[in-house]
Amino acid sequence: MRKNPDRLAELRRQMILDSSAEKAYDDITKLLSESLDVPIALIIFMDAERNWSKSRVGFQLAEVPIETSFCESFFKSDKDVIVVPDTLESEQFRQHPLVIGEPQVRFYASARLVVNDQTLGTLCAFDTRPRQLLPEQIDHLKALTLAVVELVQSRTKAK
């Protein structure tokens, strides 16, 4: 699904990849980090070969290869939100390079960014300790995800 031509065409049409930093996106990652009380929050867009961060808090790399992608899980699931309270207890993530190495991710929560029926990326949060989310924190993740989708869609509406 990552290399689906329709998905990649929609990603290109939105003209988001490799775009400049924008305050609205940065505000969303900051709000996510604060509302979930996590040190790392990212808005990620996924092309065929990499994950690219439109905005990030607590994580220095602007892009990572597929091999270190947590977001890849959305291509194997029909869920719109994925929460992994402890990555070391997850068969899918326990051997992940960012779990066994720096930054030693122990918690992962993410929501799918869908534009025109295509998964373009994720809004995600990471912590270095295991944890649970409260229902209202999941609601915050969902609401912020909708805000990101609105921002992305406004890019092409304005043109």
Coordinates of C-alpha atoms in Angstrom, one line a residue:
M1 CA 0.0 0.0 0.0
R2 CA 2.9 2.4 0.6
K3 CA 3.8 2.3 -3.1
N4 CA 0.1 2.5 -4.3
P5 CA 0.2 4.8 -7.3
D6 CA -3.1 6.5 -6.3
R7 CA -1.8 7.2 -2.8
L8 CA 1.5 8.6 -4.1
A9 CA -0.4 10.7 -6.7
E10 CA -2.5 12.3 -4.0
L11 CA 0.5 12.9 -1.9
R12 CA 2.1 14.8 -4.8
R13 CA -1.1 16.7 -5.6
Q14 CA -1.2 18.0 -2.0
M15 CA 2.3 19.5 -2.5
I16 CA 3.2 18.9 1.1
L17 CA 6.4 16.8 0.9
D18 CA 9.6 18.8 1.5
S19 CA 7.6 22.0 2.1
S20 CA 8.9 24.6 4.5
A21 CA 8.0 24.7 8.1
E22 CA 4.6 26.2 8.9
K23 CA 3.5 27.6 12.3
A24 CA 0.1 25.9 12.1
Y25 CA 1.6 22.4 11.8
D26 CA 4.2 23.2 14.5
D27 CA 1.4 24.4 16.8
I28 CA -0.4 21.0 16.4
T29 CA 2.7 19.0 17.3
K30 CA 3.3 21.2 20.3
L31 CA -0.4 20.7 21.4
L32 CA -0.1 17.0 20.9
S33 CA 3.0 16.7 22.9
E34 CA 1.5 18.7 25.7
S35 CA -2.0 17.1 25.7
L36 CA -0.6 13.6 25.7
D37 CA 2.4 14.5 28.0
V38 CA 4.9 13.0 25.6
P39 CA 8.4 14.2 24.7
I40 CA 8.1 13.3 21.0
A41 CA 5.3 14.3 18.6
L42 CA 5.4 14.3 14.8
I43 CA 3.4 15.0 11.7
I44 CA 4.7 12.5 9.2
F45 CA 4.0 12.1 5.5
M46 CA 5.0 8.8 3.8
D47 CA 6.2 8.7 0.3
A48 CA 7.4 5.5 -1.4
E49 CA 10.8 5.3 0.3
R50 CA 10.8 7.4 3.4
N51 CA 8.8 9.1 6.2
W52 CA 9.2 12.8 6.1
S53 CA 8.3 15.0 9.1
K54 CA 6.4 18.2 8.3
S55 CA 6.6 19.1 12.0
R56 CA 8.3 17.6 15.0
V57 CA 8.8 18.1 18.7
G58 CA 11.6 16.2 20.5
F59 CA 13.0 14.4 17.4
Q60 CA 15.8 15.8 15.3
L61 CA 15.6 13.8 12.1
A62 CA 13.5 15.4 9.3
E63 CA 13.2 12.0 7.5
V64 CA 13.7 8.4 8.2
P65 CA 13.8 5.3 5.9
I66 CA 11.0 2.8 5.8
E67 CA 13.1 0.4 8.0
T68 CA 12.6 2.7 11.0
S69 CA 8.9 3.6 10.2
F70 CA 6.4 3.0 13.0
C71 CA 3.8 4.4 10.6
E72 CA 4.2 1.3 8.4
S73 CA 1.7 -0.3 10.7
F74 CA -1.1 1.7 9.1
F75 CA -0.5 -0.1 5.8
K76 CA -1.2 -3.4 7.6
S77 CA -4.2 -2.3 9.5
D78 CA -7.6 -0.8 8.9
K79 CA -7.6 1.1 12.2
D80 CA -7.5 4.9 12.1
V81 CA -5.8 5.1 15.6
I82 CA -3.1 2.8 16.9
V83 CA -2.0 2.9 20.6
V84 CA 0.8 0.7 21.8
P85 CA 1.1 1.1 25.6
D86 CA 4.4 -0.8 25.8
T87 CA 6.4 -1.5 22.6
L88 CA 8.5 -4.2 24.4
E89 CA 5.3 -6.2 24.8
S90 CA 4.3 -5.8 21.2
E91 CA 5.3 -8.5 18.8
Q92 CA 5.2 -5.9 16.0
F93 CA 7.5 -3.4 17.7
R94 CA 9.7 -5.1 20.2
Q95 CA 12.6 -5.5 17.7
H96 CA 12.1 -2.1 16.1
P97 CA 15.4 -0.1 15.7
L98 CA 13.9 2.9 17.6
V99 CA 12.8 0.6 20.4
I100 CA 16.0 -1.3 20.9
G101 CA 18.2 1.7 20.1
E102 CA 17.9 5.5 20.5
P103 CA 15.5 7.0 21.5
Q104 CA 14.3 3.7 23.1
V105 CA 10.6 4.2 22.3
R106 CA 8.4 2.4 24.8
F107 CA 5.0 4.0 23.9
Y108 CA 3.5 4.8 20.5
A109 CA 0.2 6.4 19.6
S110 CA -0.7 7.5 16.1
A111 CA -3.7 8.5 14.0
R112 CA -4.0 8.1 10.2
L113 CA -4.0 11.2 8.0
V114 CA -6.5 10.5 5.3
V115 CA -7.0 12.9 2.4
N116 CA -9.4 12.0 -0.5
D117 CA -9.5 8.4 0.8
Q118 CA -5.7 8.0 0.7
T119 CA -3.5 7.5 3.7
L120 CA -0.9 10.2 3.3
G121 CA 0.7 10.1 6.7
T122 CA 0.2 10.1 10.5
L123 CA 0.1 12.3 13.5
C124 CA 2.0 10.4 16.1
A125 CA 3.3 10.6 19.7
F126 CA 6.1 8.6 21.3
D127 CA 7.4 8.3 24.8
T128 CA 10.4 6.6 26.4
R129 CA 8.3 5.0 29.1
P130 CA 5.3 2.7 28.8
R131 CA 2.0 4.4 29.5
Q132 CA -1.8 4.4 28.9
L133 CA -3.9 7.1 27.3
L134 CA -7.0 8.5 28.9
P135 CA -10.1 8.5 26.7
E136 CA -9.9 12.3 26.5
Q137 CA -6.3 12.1 25.3
I138 CA -7.4 9.8 22.5
D139 CA -10.0 12.4 21.7
H140 CA -7.3 15.1 21.5
L141 CA -5.3 12.9 19.1
K142 CA -8.3 12.5 16.9
A143 CA -9.2 16.2 16.9
L144 CA -5.7 17.3 16.1
T145 CA -5.6 14.7 13.3
L146 CA -8.7 16.4 11.8
A147 CA -6.9 19.7 12.1
V148 CA -3.9 18.4 10.2
V149 CA -6.1 17.0 7.4
E150 CA -7.9 20.4 7.1
L151 CA -4.6 22.2 6.8
V152 CA -3.4 19.7 4.1
Q153 CA -6.6 20.1 2.1
S154 CA -6.5 23.9 2.4
R155 CA -3.2 23.8 0.5
T156 CA -4.8 22.7 -2.8
K157 CA -8.1 24.5 -2.2
A158 CA -6.2 27.8 -2.1
K159 CA -4.5 27.2 -5.4

